Short mmCIF file of C-alpha atoms in Angstrom, two decimals:
data_model
loop_
_atom_site.label_atom_id
_atom_site.label_comp_id
_atom_site.label_asym_id
_atom_site.label_seq_id
_atom_site.Cartn_x
_atom_site.Cartn_y
_atom_site.Cartn_z
CA MET A 1 222.51 230.14 71.88
CA ASN A 2 219.22 231.83 72.70
CA GLU A 3 216.04 230.37 71.23
CA SER A 4 214.84 232.26 68.18
CA ARG A 5 211.35 233.74 68.33
CA TRP A 6 209.84 234.73 65.00
CA LEU A 7 207.16 237.24 64.10
CA VAL A 8 205.63 237.38 60.62
CA VAL A 9 203.79 240.61 59.79
CA GLY A 10 201.47 241.09 56.81
CA ALA A 11 197.81 241.02 55.85
CA ASP A 12 197.89 238.82 52.77
CA GLU A 13 197.58 235.06 52.98
CA ARG A 14 201.15 234.34 51.90
CA MET A 15 202.42 235.63 55.25
CA GLN A 16 200.30 233.05 57.09
CA SER A 17 201.75 230.36 54.83
CA CYS A 18 205.25 231.67 55.54
CA ALA A 19 204.61 231.32 59.27
CA LEU A 20 203.36 227.73 58.83
CA VAL A 21 206.63 226.78 57.10
CA LEU A 22 208.64 228.29 59.96
CA GLN A 23 206.50 226.48 62.53
CA ALA A 24 206.99 223.20 60.63
CA ALA A 25 210.73 223.82 60.91
CA LYS A 26 210.25 223.88 64.72
CA HIS A 27 210.55 227.66 65.13
CA THR A 28 208.39 229.55 67.60
CA CYS A 29 206.45 231.91 65.34
CA ASP A 30 203.64 234.43 65.80
CA VAL A 31 201.67 236.17 63.06
CA CYS A 32 200.15 239.65 62.98
CA ARG A 33 197.94 240.11 59.94
CA THR A 34 198.39 243.80 59.26
CA ASP A 35 200.21 245.97 56.73
CA GLU A 36 200.49 248.93 59.10
CA VAL A 37 201.74 249.68 62.58
CA THR A 38 198.85 249.12 64.99
CA ASP A 39 198.40 248.89 68.75
CA GLU A 40 197.85 245.14 68.29
CA LEU A 41 201.21 244.78 66.55
CA ILE A 42 203.04 246.83 69.18
CA ASP A 43 201.40 244.82 72.00
CA LEU A 44 202.42 241.54 70.34
CA ILE A 45 206.02 242.70 69.97
CA GLU A 46 206.16 243.76 73.61
CA ARG A 47 204.74 240.42 74.77
CA SER A 48 206.61 238.01 72.50
CA GLU A 49 209.96 239.86 72.27
CA PRO A 50 210.74 238.47 68.80
CA THR A 51 214.33 237.93 67.72
CA HIS A 52 213.46 237.63 64.00
CA ILE A 53 210.79 239.70 62.22
CA ILE A 54 209.57 239.28 58.64
CA LEU A 55 207.83 242.38 57.26
CA PRO A 56 205.44 242.61 54.27
CA VAL A 57 206.70 242.53 50.69
CA ARG A 58 205.22 245.94 49.89
CA GLY A 59 206.29 247.47 53.16
CA LEU A 60 204.75 248.36 56.50
CA ALA A 61 202.88 251.64 56.82
CA GLY A 62 203.95 253.60 59.87
CA VAL A 63 207.08 253.50 61.99
CA LEU A 64 208.16 250.85 64.47
CA PRO A 65 210.29 252.65 67.10
CA ALA A 66 213.73 251.07 67.34
CA ASP A 67 213.58 251.17 71.15
CA LEU A 68 210.50 248.90 71.07
CA PHE A 69 212.75 245.89 70.55
CA LYS A 70 215.36 244.01 72.51
CA ASP A 71 218.94 244.22 71.25
CA ASN A 72 220.01 242.64 67.96
CA VAL A 73 216.63 241.89 66.39
CA ARG A 74 216.98 240.63 62.83
CA PHE A 75 214.54 242.20 60.35
CA PHE A 76 213.77 240.67 56.95
CA THR A 77 212.08 243.24 54.78
CA GLY A 78 210.45 243.82 51.45
CA LEU A 79 210.21 247.45 50.44
CA MET A 80 211.36 249.79 53.22
CA ASP A 81 211.95 253.51 53.47
CA ASP A 82 215.66 254.29 53.81
CA GLU A 83 215.08 256.48 56.86
CA VAL A 84 213.18 253.71 58.68
CA ARG A 85 215.95 251.25 57.83
CA LEU A 86 218.59 253.65 59.17
CA GLN A 87 216.70 254.18 62.43
CA LEU A 88 216.49 250.43 63.02
CA GLU A 89 220.16 249.92 62.19
CA GLN A 90 221.18 252.77 64.47
CA GLY A 91 219.14 251.08 67.19
CA GLY A 92 221.46 248.07 66.96
CA HIS A 93 219.31 245.85 64.75
CA GLU A 94 220.18 243.98 61.56
CA VAL A 95 218.03 244.80 58.51
CA ARG A 96 218.19 242.65 55.37
CA SER A 97 215.89 242.61 52.36
CA TYR A 98 214.71 239.28 51.00
CA LEU A 99 214.14 241.15 47.72
CA THR A 100 217.90 240.81 47.19
CA GLU A 101 217.85 237.02 47.66
CA GLU A 102 218.22 235.79 44.08
CA ARG A 103 216.34 232.52 44.32
CA PHE A 104 213.38 234.24 45.97
CA VAL A 105 213.35 237.04 43.40
CA TRP A 106 213.35 234.64 40.44
CA ASN A 107 210.70 232.37 41.96
CA ASN A 108 208.57 235.39 42.80
CA ALA A 109 209.01 236.71 39.26
CA TRP A 110 207.70 233.48 37.80
CA LEU A 111 204.69 233.48 40.13
CA THR A 112 204.03 237.10 39.13
CA ALA A 113 204.14 236.24 35.43
CA GLU A 114 201.92 233.19 35.75
CA ALA A 115 199.42 235.04 37.94
CA PHE A 116 199.31 237.94 35.49
CA ILE A 117 198.13 235.61 32.72
CA SER A 118 194.93 235.15 34.72
CA GLU A 119 194.61 238.92 35.23
CA PHE A 120 195.13 239.46 31.49
CA TRP A 121 192.43 237.00 30.50
CA THR A 122 189.98 238.43 33.02
CA ARG A 123 190.61 242.04 31.99
CA THR A 124 190.75 241.67 28.20
CA LYS A 125 188.56 238.61 27.48
CA GLU A 126 191.18 237.82 24.86
CA PRO A 127 193.33 234.71 24.38
CA ALA A 128 197.08 235.21 24.58
CA ALA A 129 197.60 233.12 21.43
CA GLY A 130 197.94 235.35 18.39
CA THR A 131 197.56 238.56 20.42
CA ALA A 132 200.18 241.31 20.04
CA ILE A 133 201.66 242.03 23.47
CA ALA A 134 204.45 244.48 24.26
CA ILE A 135 206.62 244.05 27.35
CA ALA A 136 208.55 247.02 28.70
CA GLY A 137 211.74 245.98 30.46
CA PHE A 138 213.55 242.66 30.37
CA GLY A 139 214.62 242.14 33.94
CA ARG A 140 213.44 239.16 35.93
CA VAL A 141 209.69 239.84 35.75
CA GLY A 142 209.93 240.93 32.12
CA ARG A 143 211.76 237.74 31.16
CA MET A 144 209.30 235.52 33.00
CA ALA A 145 206.31 237.37 31.52
CA ALA A 146 207.78 236.98 28.04
CA GLU A 147 208.33 233.27 28.63
CA ALA A 148 204.77 232.76 29.91
CA PHE A 149 203.12 234.66 27.06
CA SER A 150 205.40 233.08 24.48
CA ALA A 151 204.44 229.59 25.67
CA LEU A 152 200.81 230.54 25.00
CA GLY A 153 201.56 231.73 21.46
CA ALA A 154 201.43 235.51 21.93
CA ASP A 155 202.99 237.82 19.34
CA LEU A 156 205.63 239.40 21.60
CA THR A 157 207.75 242.52 21.32
CA VAL A 158 210.20 243.41 24.08
CA TYR A 159 211.03 247.11 24.63
CA ALA A 160 214.18 247.97 26.60
CA ARG A 161 216.91 250.61 26.80
CA SER A 162 219.76 248.27 27.63
CA GLY A 163 221.64 246.80 24.72
CA THR A 164 222.25 243.70 26.85
CA GLN A 165 218.53 243.22 27.43
CA LEU A 166 217.68 243.86 23.77
CA GLY A 167 220.33 241.36 22.70
CA GLU A 168 219.10 238.73 25.14
CA ALA A 169 215.49 239.22 24.02
CA GLU A 170 216.50 238.70 20.39
CA ALA A 171 218.59 235.67 21.30
CA ARG A 172 215.51 234.16 22.94
CA GLY A 173 213.54 234.66 19.73
CA TYR A 174 211.52 237.76 20.64
CA LYS A 175 211.17 240.91 18.60
CA ALA A 176 213.12 243.65 20.36
CA GLU A 177 212.80 247.44 20.09
CA LEU A 178 214.45 250.40 21.81
CA LEU A 179 212.21 251.66 24.59
CA HIS A 180 210.82 255.05 23.67
CA THR A 181 207.25 256.33 23.74
CA GLU A 182 207.42 257.10 20.02
CA ASN A 183 208.25 253.46 19.26
CA LEU A 184 205.25 252.00 21.08
CA PRO A 185 202.09 250.85 19.31
CA ALA A 186 199.09 253.20 19.50
CA SER A 187 196.75 250.40 20.56
CA GLY A 188 196.85 246.92 22.01
CA TYR A 189 198.50 245.81 25.22
CA LEU A 190 201.69 246.80 27.06
CA VAL A 191 202.97 245.06 30.18
CA ASN A 192 205.26 247.38 32.16
CA THR A 193 207.93 245.92 34.44
CA ILE A 194 210.08 249.07 34.81
CA PRO A 195 209.73 250.72 38.26
CA PHE A 196 210.10 254.39 37.34
CA PRO A 197 208.02 256.94 35.39
CA TRP A 198 208.88 256.81 31.69
CA PHE A 199 205.54 256.47 29.84
CA GLU A 200 203.67 259.46 28.42
CA ARG A 201 200.49 258.64 26.52
CA LYS A 202 199.97 260.03 23.03
CA ALA A 203 196.73 261.94 22.55
CA ASP A 204 195.28 259.34 20.17
CA SER A 205 196.61 256.25 21.98
CA THR A 206 194.32 253.50 23.26
CA LEU A 207 197.25 251.32 24.32
CA HIS A 208 196.26 249.53 27.53
CA VAL A 209 199.13 249.53 30.02
CA PHE A 210 199.22 246.81 32.67
CA GLU A 211 201.44 247.90 35.58
CA LEU A 212 203.48 245.12 37.19
CA ALA A 213 206.28 247.32 38.56
CA SER A 214 206.41 248.82 42.03
CA MET A 215 204.99 252.27 42.58
CA PRO A 216 205.28 254.97 41.33
CA GLY A 217 205.01 252.85 38.19
CA CYS A 218 205.62 253.95 34.64
CA LEU A 219 203.25 256.92 34.18
CA LYS A 220 204.96 260.29 33.99
CA PRO A 221 203.38 263.03 36.16
CA GLY A 222 200.40 264.53 34.36
CA SER A 223 200.05 261.65 31.91
CA SER A 224 196.55 260.30 31.35
CA SER A 225 195.66 257.23 33.39
CA ALA A 226 193.06 256.09 30.88
CA TYR A 227 193.71 252.52 29.76
CA TYR A 228 196.03 251.99 32.73
CA THR A 229 195.56 249.32 35.40
CA VAL A 230 197.76 248.37 38.34
CA HIS A 231 198.43 244.71 39.16
CA LEU A 232 200.63 244.43 42.26
CA GLY A 233 201.04 241.68 44.85
CA LEU A 234 200.02 238.97 42.38
CA PRO A 235 201.88 236.04 43.99
CA GLY A 236 200.16 236.66 47.31
CA LYS A 237 196.80 237.10 45.60
CA HIS A 238 196.85 234.09 43.28
CA PHE A 239 199.34 231.65 44.82
CA PRO A 240 199.58 232.52 48.53
CA HIS A 241 200.70 229.10 49.72
CA ARG A 242 203.55 228.72 47.23
CA ALA A 243 204.51 232.39 47.63
CA GLY A 244 204.63 231.98 51.41
CA GLU A 245 206.79 228.87 51.09
CA TYR A 246 209.24 230.71 48.84
CA LEU A 247 209.44 233.59 51.31
CA ALA A 248 210.08 231.36 54.32
CA GLN A 249 212.70 229.33 52.45
CA ALA A 250 214.47 232.52 51.35
CA VAL A 251 214.64 233.90 54.87
CA LEU A 252 215.89 230.61 56.27
CA ARG A 253 218.63 230.56 53.62
CA MET A 254 219.58 234.10 54.64
CA CYS A 255 219.90 232.89 58.24
CA ARG A 256 222.22 230.00 57.53
CA GLY A 257 225.62 230.57 59.04
CA LYS A 258 224.41 233.64 60.92
CA GLU A 259 222.84 232.07 64.00
#
């Protein structure tokens, strides 16, 4: 079996922590701290000839030519354009997303929720306890955000379109409402976890929307961006060491039985 050579790519600190975990597991591992294709990155790939590459959670800007790599490189990706993925696969490489690895996704969701509490306090100067907070969506991040705010005594309402999600929210003791712009409060705070445009602000609304979902986020085209703030990459920003450990562990689990 050929020795594996790892390359971790990404500018935020969690990627450095990910590399340290791999090195502690006795893997040869280089790091390139960039979120875009650069001459430095290309030079490093040509010199180190990596067999395993971990790309940033929010994606890599630019295109890595498939013929830059030796045969059968294994890519572990966050967000990735379908066309880029197809080009790499057609070049004979394996491409897998760690965003489909359930343990990683749940752990990352909890880090996101806990980190957002800090962002909420900083932005609003309000305590969570006794504050009315709406959460749009009840997937992994929505559930973890609801749990975090509930533990602090917030007055929570979950908005969702899925009967399953509404039922689960009620079973967990939260108020639950059908997701529709007309049902939302005109003021206060809304945490969005739904990654597609659905929100259109009413003319008299001062509802502050905190965006936790991937771009393009919840705003419909042409909707006012007043009272709207984007909060992405929170695990890497607030908890880079733990987030990096979770990422490395997820990728190593994905490798088991494949080497």
